[in-house]
Structure formats: C-alpha cells, structure tokens
C-alpha cells in the first residue's frame, strides 16, 4: 500500500439509528474483513433511544479504530453519511449500513479496485451478475425498481443500482461535489451522482443484500416522500427551496381540509362564522402536523416541543393571514382582477408563513 504506517487508508462510515445489538457484530465483521488494511470506523448515530451511541463508545474505549459522531435533534441517513465523511480524513471513505445487510467482505475489493483503476466511486450493486436482493418481497423489489427508473431524471450516469447505500468514494471526488449535495432522505449515492457536473469515474461490484438479523428497518412510507423531495431538489432546487415547495403542497392540502370542514359543518346547520373559525383552526393544526412529519421530518418536534411548535405556527400563520388579506385588498383596489389580487395575497401569506415558521417553529434542532 502506498501509505505510511500511521495513516488511515480507509474510513468506514456507518449511519445508525437504533442499531444497539448490531454494533459489536459490525465492528467484529469489519475487523475480520479488513484485517490487512489500516482502517477506522465512524458511526454517525442520531441519538438513538436504544442507546446505540453509548454501546459504540464502550467499544471505542477498547478499540481506537472506532469512533462515534452523535447528532442530537437530527435525523437522516444521507446527512449522517455526509457528516461522517466530513469527520474523517482518510483518502477513501466507504458508506455501509450498520445492520449487516451490506456485505462488508466487499470492502477490501472495493478499496483495491478504486486504487488500481484510479476511480472516484466503487459501489455495490444488487442488479448485476452475482448480486441480488436477498429475501426482499416482490412488492419492495418492484418499488425499488420503479424508484431506480425515476432516478434517471437526475442521474448523469448509467448506474444499475443508484439506490444502493453501499459504496466507496475518493475524498477528492467527494469534496468537489459536497457543496451541491441535498442531503435529503436515504439516497446518498444518487445524491452524489446527481450533484456532479463532470461524470464520476465509477465501477459497480455485485453483492447480495442480506437479511436483517436484529433491529428493524427505518424505511417507512415517508421515505417515498423524502425520495420525491430529493428528486425535486435536484430538478428545481436551484430555483426554489424544496422545503418551500413541500410547505406549499401541504398548504394546498390544508385548503381542501378547510373547505371540507366548512361544508360538513354548514350541513349540520352551524353558523358560517363558527364553521369558518373551526375549519381555520383544524386546517392550521393539520398543516402544522403534516409539515412536522413531511417538510421538517429531519427536525421533527415531539411531546412538549410539539405543542410549543403548534403555538408558534398558529401565531405566525394568523399574522400571515392578515398580511394575505391586506395585500389582496390593496391590489384589488388598484382595479386588477380578483384572481390576481387573491393570488398575490396567497403568495405573500405563504412566503411569510414559510419564512417565519422556518425561523421560529422549526428553528433549532431540538429533540424532545
Ligand atoms: N444516523 C442515521 N439517521 N442512520 C439511519 C437513519 C437516520 O435517520 N435511518 C436509518 N439509518 C441507518 C440504519 O440504522 C441502518 O444502519 C442504515 O441506515 C440503513 O437503514 P435501514 O432502515 O436498515 O434501511 P433498509 O435496509 O430498509 O434500506 C436499505 O436499502 C437501500 C437500498 O434500497 C439501505 O441499505 C439503504 O442504504 C439502501 O439504499
Ligand atoms: Mn437495513
């Protein structure tokens, strides 16, 4: 190897969330797979409630190759991988799941390949000869294939498995692209490829996706939304912040909720003012709850923080509504059409609501 004895050749970045039982087996299998190399492992744990971080520290007390970056009040696989790479100095970084589903024995071949062939990225693929999905249900396999097809919109390479979370990257190649990364959701490899103006020199190596032995998958229905947001960010993120788009979509859903409630209550012979007030409150609350799980999933508020957030959100949106009405009335008075006046009010209100709630409601990363 062309490096001096003390220099770490390879940093392995392992994002974790509730992987307590997998920590020791993970370090042991890395040790077995990478015995002859000089490596370190950096776990990036998002303050897992099951105590993953303290488990890692326990191992780290005995093994200096092991470290943990513990993030408080933050969530996200991609952003964890990015911060892990940034916390290391090795010329090559690998990203691998912490649940032993990725085949760590491939790491040695990855390192040899990336050096020998002078590549930027070597990634694990489940879709080339010798790779496989393991025991995935047909339904998940279908979703994954569909997501892969969608990724072609933003991908500037012919990767067979851009959804793979298992890869190695040359630091210099990462540094060239890191300012353009979205860091949204699960798909960090896709993010890297889609953030590249120049094509990356890459190669895919096959691996078989293993069955999870302990703990649970964190991929849920919201992962689909995050994936959609990542694609959108890559497509239009340079024009408008993707969080604003999400916020507006949620707002649109809120209008439907609002109308539905007014309609229901009027059918029950309620007074219009009562119905309008109730609908406003309920729509604001549902907008808040939806934004909390979708738009701000990485900063999601819970418990008391949820309630406090609801207050600031409602307050901000009430002021936004006043601004909306004020602007709309002013423009309407200038002899324009009501549609233009009304839309202007909505745009001003939405921008206000977005700006103020992003600064006050979901301002600081705070775990409850
Ligand atoms: N820090 C951090 N924060 N880690 C997380 C988070 C998070 O919010 N969510 C998940 N992880 C960690 C898990 O603890 C695990 O080590 C790894 O990321 C993968 O998460 P899983 O929940 O096990 O994902 P999966 O098995 O369903 O999905 C896999 O398949 C994809 C291929 O379709 C992952 O391997 C992905 O990396 C891969 O892209
Ligand atoms: Mn997994």
PDB file of C-alpha atoms in Angstrom, residues 5 54 68 76 81 88 95 126 133 174 178 204 211 232 256 272 285-286 288 303 311 315 337 343 355 361 368:
ATOM      1  CA  UNK A   5       2.256   3.046   8.598  1.00  0.00           C
ATOM      2  CA  UNK A  54     -23.111   4.521  24.333  1.00  0.00           C
ATOM      3  CA  UNK A  68     -18.937   7.916  17.070  1.00  0.00           C
ATOM      4  CA  UNK A  76     -31.450  11.328   8.168  1.00  0.00           C
ATOM      5  CA  UNK A  81     -23.257   9.737   5.780  1.00  0.00           C
ATOM      6  CA  UNK A  88     -12.767  11.762   8.662  1.00  0.00           C
ATOM      7  CA  UNK A  95     -20.559   4.125   3.485  1.00  0.00           C
ATOM      8  CA  UNK A 126     -27.702  -5.785  -6.441  1.00  0.00           C
ATOM      9  CA  UNK A 133     -31.950  -8.604  -3.437  1.00  0.00           C
ATOM     10  CA  UNK A 174     -16.442  13.916  -2.684  1.00  0.00           C
ATOM     11  CA  UNK A 178     -20.077  18.252  -1.404  1.00  0.00           C
ATOM     12  CA  UNK A 204     -20.120  -1.307  -9.756  1.00  0.00           C
ATOM     13  CA  UNK A 211     -31.417 -10.434   5.744  1.00  0.00           C
ATOM     14  CA  UNK A 232     -37.342  17.642  -6.839  1.00  0.00           C
ATOM     15  CA  UNK A 256     -59.064  21.091   0.983  1.00  0.00           C
ATOM     16  CA  UNK A 272     -70.908  30.302   8.937  1.00  0.00           C
ATOM     17  CA  UNK A 285     -53.362  22.159  13.020  1.00  0.00           C
ATOM     18  CA  UNK A 286     -53.362  19.613  10.227  1.00  0.00           C
ATOM     19  CA  UNK A 288     -48.701  22.007  11.236  1.00  0.00           C
ATOM     20  CA  UNK A 303     -44.020  15.993  23.111  1.00  0.00           C
ATOM     21  CA  UNK A 311     -48.480  27.771  19.166  1.00  0.00           C
ATOM     22  CA  UNK A 315     -49.465  32.598  15.642  1.00  0.00           C
ATOM     23  CA  UNK A 337     -58.942  41.246 -11.383  1.00  0.00           C
ATOM     24  CA  UNK A 343     -53.349  35.030  -5.676  1.00  0.00           C
ATOM     25  CA  UNK A 355     -40.132  32.186   6.382  1.00  0.00           C
ATOM     26  CA  UNK A 361     -41.152  26.847  14.758  1.00  0.00           C
ATOM     27  CA  UNK A 368     -37.970  16.328  22.742  1.00  0.00           C
TER      28      UNK A 368
END
